[in-house]
Amino acid sequence: MKTIKPKKLQKGNTIGILAISGKIKEFAKIKNAKAFLESKGYKVVISDTCKTSHRYCAGNNEKECLNALHDFFNNKEIDAVLCARGGFGTLKLLKNIDWNLIKHNPKIFAGYSDITVLLNMIYKKTGLITFHSAMANGDFGGVIEDYTAISFFNTLEGKTICLNARNRNVFKEGTTQGILWGGNLATLVSLCGLDFIPNEDLILFLEDLNEPVYKIDKMLTQLFNIEKIRKNVKGIAIGEFKDITDKAELNEVIQEFANELNIPICDGFKITHNALKDTVPVGAYCEFDSGNGLIKIKEEYTC
């Protein structure tokens, strides 16, 4: 499938804040995010689903969320779609998404956590590069970290060429190439059973939170029991498994996978639920050097 590069973000563009996952508990945070983005020189529109909810999900119902997603892609005045928050809900939308509508109206689509579902499925179904990024509610709705904001804008403006791991553990040293692909581990695993794996060499990046080590082990095992994953994943860049109870035990598990898979693996990337986070272009072709903790993006990922 041909890769589609979204237009880079420019001052004066309109960013649409879209809630299609967990419900928004404090609309004031969405208004704060709007004010922040406007202060940086962008116009902002907010989906009605930021104001409504059913159970733990945004919007009055799934159809309302689906329509909001379609409307934001179809709206020629919206240049970039920034998801409001994660939680749960995007998995329910997959069976009814109009992938051709998205393919023929390409634009920046950004978020993380539960949004991992759409980041990867949009790329798989359309070839459109998406962005694992900070979101409106949790990142731009309260205390805003300069590091996170700079990474967000630089990446959406097409300026990011390298991601650096810090205080890293190198589980298997080596250099390899492929497209950046992945996100939240638990959410990625929720796609098992669907046709979600690209037919390309992959640099898998992962993060999660509040998961005990045995569940991380279980989820990694589930992924790598898939023959296509074992064949296509050429390296693993690990962000943060936030609030882990036993880091040494987790490192043992990852080392076992490194020994078995025999592919470059290191951790230490700012791909995380924490406040300091990098924005990562999903589908961008890169070189991964685990020994030096570097992801070097080799091609333009915006146009």
CSV table of C-alpha atoms in Angstrom, one decimal, residues 170-173 236 251-266:
chain,number,residue,atom,x,y,z
A,170,VAL,CA,20.2,-2.4,26.0
A,171,PHE,CA,18.7,-5.9,25.8
A,172,LYS,CA,20.0,-6.7,22.4
A,173,GLU,CA,22.4,-4.4,20.5
A,236,ILE,CA,11.6,-3.1,19.6
A,251,ASN,CA,13.8,-6.3,32.6
A,252,GLU,CA,14.2,-10.1,33.0
A,253,VAL,CA,11.1,-10.7,30.9
A,254,ILE,CA,12.2,-8.3,28.2
A,255,GLN,CA,15.7,-9.9,28.1
A,256,GLU,CA,14.1,-13.3,27.6
A,257,PHE,CA,12.3,-11.9,24.6
A,258,ALA,CA,15.4,-10.3,23.3
A,259,ASN,CA,17.3,-13.6,23.6
A,260,GLU,CA,14.5,-15.5,21.8
A,261,LEU,CA,13.7,-13.0,19.0
A,262,ASN,CA,17.4,-12.0,18.4
A,263,ILE,CA,16.4,-8.5,17.3
A,264,PRO,CA,17.6,-5.1,18.6
A,265,ILE,CA,15.8,-4.0,21.7
A,266,CYS,CA,16.3,-1.2,24.2
